[in-house]
Amino acid sequence: MAIVEASASPALLEEAGQGRFRGWLRHLELIFPGALLVLIIGGCFVWPLVAAVPDPVGGDVLESNLPAFSEGHLLGTDPNGNDVWSRILYGGRASLVVGVAVNVLGLIVGGTLGAVSAHVGGLLDAVIMRVLDVLIAFPSLVLTLAVAQSLGPSQVNTIFALAFFSVPAFARVSRAATLRLREQPFMTAARLSGTSGRRMLFRHIAPNITPQLVTFSMLSMGIIIVIEGALSFLGLGIPPPAPSWGNMISQGQQALSATPMLVVWPCVVLFLTVLAFNLLGETLRARWSGR
Amino acid sequence: MTTTEPVTDDAREAAPGAVARLVHSPSVRLIARRLVAAVPIVLGVSILTFIVLSLIPGDAAQLLLGPEATPEQIAAMHRQMGLDQPPVQRYLGWLGGALTGDLGNSLVSGQPVTGELGSRLAVTGELVGLAFVLSLGLAIPVALLAAYKPNRLFDRVSMLVSITGLAVANYVIALLLVLVFAVQFAFFPAIGFVPIGQGIGENLRSMLLPAVSIAFPLFCFYTRFLRGDLVDQLRGEDYIVTARAKGIGPGQVLLRHAFRNSSFGLLTVVGLNLGTLIGATVIIEQIFALPGIGQLLLQAINTRDFVVVQACVVVFAVVAVLANLVTDLLYAVLDPRIRYGNR
Amino acid sequence: MSIEEVSELASPAPVYGGAEPLLEVSDLRVRFDAKGRRVNAVNGLSYHVHAGRMLAIIGESGSGKSVSSRALMGLLPPTARISGSARFLGTDLLSLSEREMRRHRGADLAMVFQDPTRSLNPTMRIGTQITEAVRAHGDVDKRAAFDRAMELLQLVRLPAPERRFYEYPHQLSGGMRQRVMIAIALAADPKLLIADEATTALDVTTQAQVMELLLELQERLGTAIIMISHDLGLAASYAHDVIVMYAGRAVEYAPASTLFSHVRMPYTRALLGAIPRLERTPHSLLPVTPGQPPDLTALPPGCPFAPRCSRAQDDCHAEPPPFAEHEPGHWWACWHPCEVGGPAEEGGR
Ligand SMILES: Nc1ncnc2c1ncn2[C@@H]1O[C@H](COP(=O)(O)OP(=O)(O)OP(=O)(O)O)[C@@H](O)[C@H]1O
Ligand code: SF4
Ligand SMILES: [Mg+2]
């Protein structure tokens, strides 16, 4: 007897079992961004140690604006005679260090704040929530700009300025996750069996919300790296001559028509890095929510 | 299960206790509640800004008078600027003025800030408005088409574009657009602003590239969000099965049932975005030299003109809070589940 | 309670001629291939429904009641693989394209679902949801659609229809919502109405009201009804014919009166026997039968009920019993059927 395809609306199409291919595709979701990140991180942190990469600063002005694939300069040089490839690698270090530091700050401070707030509840929760509301309604970039401007541009100041973004965001995610967790039966059981508040936080809440926070930090990495780029672009982040992708884009912009590649290269690596973090975050989130 | 008392818009029914009815209607109460909640947020933002600006080093007087200024000159300047008063008094003075619409005078130019803000808000408003029109105008049809046949070519391509597009920073897009359309082909002016007064066409031409820079990431975000929501509904919701069982076509099921319900979620997302878009306008206005509020803010920060900074921050906060408020209200007016006080 | 008591609940079967059945399902099979797992949800189901009759399909959860009826209307997701035939007035519904099927949905076959809260669009006025169904078939203008919707709301006895027309689902009670669902289903005068556990989500009183309404509408409009239920009592009280399903198959099929007085299939017997006596409420849910429900991904070669059956013998495990008309009008699938009037507890283990 002929097998009839279900005459369902095309809008209801579901991935029919394409077996092995889909299995591969599922892994590709992790492998692709993972490999990209390994390449980027390895390139920025390991490559300059094992291979001869020119200094990112202190270039010879006589060697300025060399085209790509010039001798000794893979991607050519900038108007100051600095090697572009080297500046990309060292600039990546700056971006990644800032991104990781800001996220770790957000994860620890914001994550704890949110979990404690949700766990303790009552007045403390209300106060913390109001403060978070203010911080969220607060145009953080403005604050960041003002702080960065006054403290003077530097990597450490950039980290603190950007923490204004990440701490409230992490606190919200962690609070929501903790609230959801509280409704689970095992939490009620733990509460009823007289588990102490601290023990609950460390033994039950922390391990359960950490995966969600880590997933969120992947997505947040992308955002922070973009904002760090913006700060540096506006001259309020990593101060030149030290390289960062943002200040490379900003410097390149001044001669956009003459040497567009000086803008394109940092843009491309910025894009790839953010893409890798976004994809990884999305995949983790999708797996986490069991889709 | 009890039946909710219906709130009809029937005039005959509303006539006797129209006011009482209005006051007790859930949507009006909702509005009132949200308004009351918004006030402390805006106050909090203004206080926080004030504290931050007082704490951080940097002095407009010093900057204005130059490094050779004597302490006496600086002190005189401070008196003139009103910076010699204690912070609490300064804040209260500022708040009193702000409540009457006077946001103070610029420390640098001495001009009233309120007037300056007005014209700049118009530019930023146009930029943001244009970006919303562009992004939503494209995202809605694309998401509908993608959800109509999920996992087919169009869906996959549009999802690929929106996932990769989300990873492109708006300033990167701005520079690439300038590179391609202004530098290579000279289709559009690279920078500069043409006021509407000098012709709508020219004005739009000068606004298009900046608006697209802001709109593109939004487009990607909305497309993904809407497509996901539509497909989830089509797959999982019972009322979709009911609609199909009536014998109406897939297009109608998508538009009349799925999209209708998704539009409420989309509205919320748009409202929330408005608050965060402000960051984007600062850098885009800087790149395209648009005389908007973001540019003003950046200038003020660089000259430590804290009166202007304070004013900009408060305006941004008010816009963000208002955007959320308006979203809630629209939601309350449009979504019957909330309009009638359920959920 | 004895079988006789149950059979008193059964309505007398009206005289019914041997006319062509409205719907004739034969050897319906549905399986789902998803994520490398194959679920055999329906495994060769055959039955027929005559115009003006009410057929009850009962069986425990997962026995394939919903899947088999949704298959008729083409409402299954694309992961479903369907075979067999379903002749509806000469057309094989299962061979239609989506576009052709659409013409029959609503107009010839309509469905009322279990959960009226989730089955109505929460953001659409009641009236719009009904007129939409009215206008889905035939060229009806707004005014006529409104009149028809009003008529339908009166037909299903929704109080204050003029006001309810403009209200939203959440403003109605559960029973009222289900009335609206019935109005939607009746909008285009379908010849067959499938009520998939239409009363399960309602309280007992409302349940009875909705069933009475269906019965009355059936008498007035001559609509055939397939009533899917967990509830033996409900089937006994309202249906003309009853099919008992197990593991995606029909295992017993007879007019309601015959079935409840002459149970032959041990599974049906177990269902009846597991009903607590006298103190039982008239419309209790299908009682839990001891043992594991069958694993639809790997059905045994013999009788699917064998692992739970107290009458099972070696041959039961070897070969599946055929579903055949052993007595006039009474079909069953069993190698060792129960004796009529035997002890009720005998069926299950
Ligand atoms: N889309 C699907 N994909 C895979 N399996 C499915 C799907 N839909 C239904 N099934 C399976 O088909 C079997 C029969 O389901 P069906 O809904 O017909 O049961 P039912 O008799 O209506 O039960 P209930 O009384 O709980 O409604 C179940 O095992 C179910 O898990
Ligand atoms: S065939 Fe055998 S196992 Fe199956 S129901 Fe009959 S007696 Fe029980
Ligand atoms: Mg079912």
PDB file of N, CA and C and ligand atoms in Angstrom, chain C residues 264-267 302-313 315-317 319-321 333-337 347, ligand 2:
ATOM      1  N   ARG C 264     -16.634  -9.250  25.185  1.00  0.00           N
ATOM      2  CA  ARG C 264     -15.911 -10.462  24.839  1.00  0.00           C
ATOM      3  C   ARG C 264     -14.410 -10.290  24.962  1.00  0.00           C
ATOM      4  N   MET C 265     -13.952  -9.107  24.709  1.00  0.00           N
ATOM      5  CA  MET C 265     -12.514  -8.867  24.684  1.00  0.00           C
ATOM      6  C   MET C 265     -12.004  -8.652  26.112  1.00  0.00           C
ATOM      7  N   PRO C 266     -10.994  -9.384  26.542  1.00  0.00           N
ATOM      8  CA  PRO C 266     -10.520  -9.245  27.929  1.00  0.00           C
ATOM      9  C   PRO C 266     -10.102  -7.813  28.292  1.00  0.00           C
ATOM     10  N   TYR C 267      -9.584  -7.090  27.324  1.00  0.00           N
ATOM     11  CA  TYR C 267      -9.177  -5.711  27.633  1.00  0.00           C
ATOM     12  C   TYR C 267     -10.392  -4.864  28.004  1.00  0.00           C
ATOM     13  N   GLY C 302       2.641 -11.092  18.802  1.00  0.00           N
ATOM     14  CA  GLY C 302       1.307 -11.649  19.009  1.00  0.00           C
ATOM     15  C   GLY C 302       0.292 -10.589  19.379  1.00  0.00           C
ATOM     16  N   CYS C 303      -0.635 -10.934  20.253  1.00  0.00           N
ATOM     17  CA  CYS C 303      -1.647  -9.990  20.730  1.00  0.00           C
ATOM     18  C   CYS C 303      -0.971  -8.914  21.573  1.00  0.00           C
ATOM     19  N   PRO C 304      -1.180  -7.652  21.245  1.00  0.00           N
ATOM     20  CA  PRO C 304      -0.477  -6.589  21.984  1.00  0.00           C
ATOM     21  C   PRO C 304      -0.877  -6.541  23.465  1.00  0.00           C
ATOM     22  N   PHE C 305      -2.053  -7.082  23.787  1.00  0.00           N
ATOM     23  CA  PHE C 305      -2.520  -7.036  25.171  1.00  0.00           C
ATOM     24  C   PHE C 305      -1.967  -8.201  25.991  1.00  0.00           C
ATOM     25  N   ALA C 306      -1.365  -9.178  25.307  1.00  0.00           N
ATOM     26  CA  ALA C 306      -0.951 -10.416  25.972  1.00  0.00           C
ATOM     27  C   ALA C 306      -0.155 -10.200  27.263  1.00  0.00           C
ATOM     28  N   PRO C 307       0.824  -9.260  27.286  1.00  0.00           N
ATOM     29  CA  PRO C 307       1.604  -9.117  28.518  1.00  0.00           C
ATOM     30  C   PRO C 307       0.750  -8.734  29.724  1.00  0.00           C
ATOM     31  N   ARG C 308      -0.429  -8.163  29.491  1.00  0.00           N
ATOM     32  CA  ARG C 308      -1.247  -7.725  30.625  1.00  0.00           C
ATOM     33  C   ARG C 308      -2.483  -8.620  30.796  1.00  0.00           C
ATOM     34  N   CYS C 309      -2.642  -9.616  29.942  1.00  0.00           N
ATOM     35  CA  CYS C 309      -3.916 -10.325  29.890  1.00  0.00           C
ATOM     36  C   CYS C 309      -3.891 -11.569  30.766  1.00  0.00           C
ATOM     37  N   SER C 310      -4.941 -11.749  31.575  1.00  0.00           N
ATOM     38  CA  SER C 310      -4.994 -12.914  32.462  1.00  0.00           C
ATOM     39  C   SER C 310      -5.407 -14.174  31.704  1.00  0.00           C
ATOM     40  N   ARG C 311      -5.990 -14.016  30.537  1.00  0.00           N
ATOM     41  CA  ARG C 311      -6.437 -15.167  29.757  1.00  0.00           C
ATOM     42  C   ARG C 311      -5.403 -15.591  28.729  1.00  0.00           C
ATOM     43  N   ALA C 312      -4.295 -14.877  28.697  1.00  0.00           N
ATOM     44  CA  ALA C 312      -3.314 -15.149  27.647  1.00  0.00           C
ATOM     45  C   ALA C 312      -2.782 -16.572  27.720  1.00  0.00           C
ATOM     46  N   GLN C 313      -2.646 -17.173  26.567  1.00  0.00           N
ATOM     47  CA  GLN C 313      -2.015 -18.484  26.469  1.00  0.00           C
ATOM     48  C   GLN C 313      -0.898 -18.402  25.442  1.00  0.00           C
ATOM     49  N   ASP C 315      -0.525 -19.322  22.376  1.00  0.00           N
ATOM     50  CA  ASP C 315      -0.837 -18.863  21.017  1.00  0.00           C
ATOM     51  C   ASP C 315      -1.010 -17.342  20.959  1.00  0.00           C
ATOM     52  N   CYS C 316      -1.438 -16.714  22.061  1.00  0.00           N
ATOM     53  CA  CYS C 316      -1.610 -15.258  22.081  1.00  0.00           C
ATOM     54  C   CYS C 316      -0.277 -14.566  21.790  1.00  0.00           C
ATOM     55  N   HIS C 317       0.806 -15.125  22.323  1.00  0.00           N
ATOM     56  CA  HIS C 317       2.105 -14.494  22.124  1.00  0.00           C
ATOM     57  C   HIS C 317       2.651 -14.750  20.735  1.00  0.00           C
ATOM     58  N   GLU C 319       0.791 -15.197  17.650  1.00  0.00           N
ATOM     59  CA  GLU C 319       0.176 -14.590  16.473  1.00  0.00           C
ATOM     60  C   GLU C 319      -0.929 -13.639  16.914  1.00  0.00           C
ATOM     61  N   PRO C 320      -1.046 -12.495  16.240  1.00  0.00           N
ATOM     62  CA  PRO C 320      -2.099 -11.572  16.669  1.00  0.00           C
ATOM     63  C   PRO C 320      -3.483 -12.108  16.274  1.00  0.00           C
ATOM     64  N   PRO C 321      -4.455 -11.981  17.157  1.00  0.00           N
ATOM     65  CA  PRO C 321      -5.796 -12.445  16.817  1.00  0.00           C
ATOM     66  C   PRO C 321      -6.409 -11.533  15.766  1.00  0.00           C
ATOM     67  N   ALA C 333     -11.185  -8.854  18.619  1.00  0.00           N
ATOM     68  CA  ALA C 333      -9.914  -9.474  18.265  1.00  0.00           C
ATOM     69  C   ALA C 333      -9.388 -10.181  19.491  1.00  0.00           C
ATOM     70  N   CYS C 334      -9.635 -11.478  19.568  1.00  0.00           N
ATOM     71  CA  CYS C 334      -9.145 -12.239  20.722  1.00  0.00           C
ATOM     72  C   CYS C 334      -9.199 -13.717  20.413  1.00  0.00           C
ATOM     73  N   TRP C 335      -8.165 -14.423  20.853  1.00  0.00           N
ATOM     74  CA  TRP C 335      -8.147 -15.879  20.671  1.00  0.00           C
ATOM     75  C   TRP C 335      -9.027 -16.573  21.692  1.00  0.00           C
ATOM     76  N   HIS C 336      -9.094 -15.994  22.882  1.00  0.00           N
ATOM     77  CA  HIS C 336      -9.825 -16.661  23.969  1.00  0.00           C
ATOM     78  C   HIS C 336     -10.795 -15.681  24.609  1.00  0.00           C
ATOM     79  N   PRO C 337     -11.864 -15.335  23.887  1.00  0.00           N
ATOM     80  CA  PRO C 337     -12.766 -14.305  24.405  1.00  0.00           C
ATOM     81  C   PRO C 337     -13.435 -14.743  25.697  1.00  0.00           C
ATOM     82  N   GLY C 347     -10.703 -10.074  33.343  1.00  0.00           N
ATOM     83  CA  GLY C 347      -9.921  -9.591  32.213  1.00  0.00           C
ATOM     84  C   GLY C 347      -8.469  -9.293  32.515  1.00  0.00           C
TER      85      GLY C 347
HETATM   86  S1  SF4 D   2      -5.729 -12.815  22.327  1.00  0.00           S
HETATM   87 FE1  SF4 D   2      -4.991 -13.731  24.156  1.00  0.00          FE
HETATM   88  S2  SF4 D   2      -3.776 -12.141  25.082  1.00  0.00           S
HETATM   89 FE2  SF4 D   2      -4.949 -11.153  23.532  1.00  0.00          FE
HETATM   90  S3  SF4 D   2      -6.691 -10.466  24.620  1.00  0.00           S
HETATM   91 FE3  SF4 D   2      -7.268 -12.429  23.833  1.00  0.00          FE
HETATM   92  S4  SF4 D   2      -6.723 -13.769  25.461  1.00  0.00           S
HETATM   93 FE4  SF4 D   2      -5.739 -11.917  25.960  1.00  0.00          FE
END
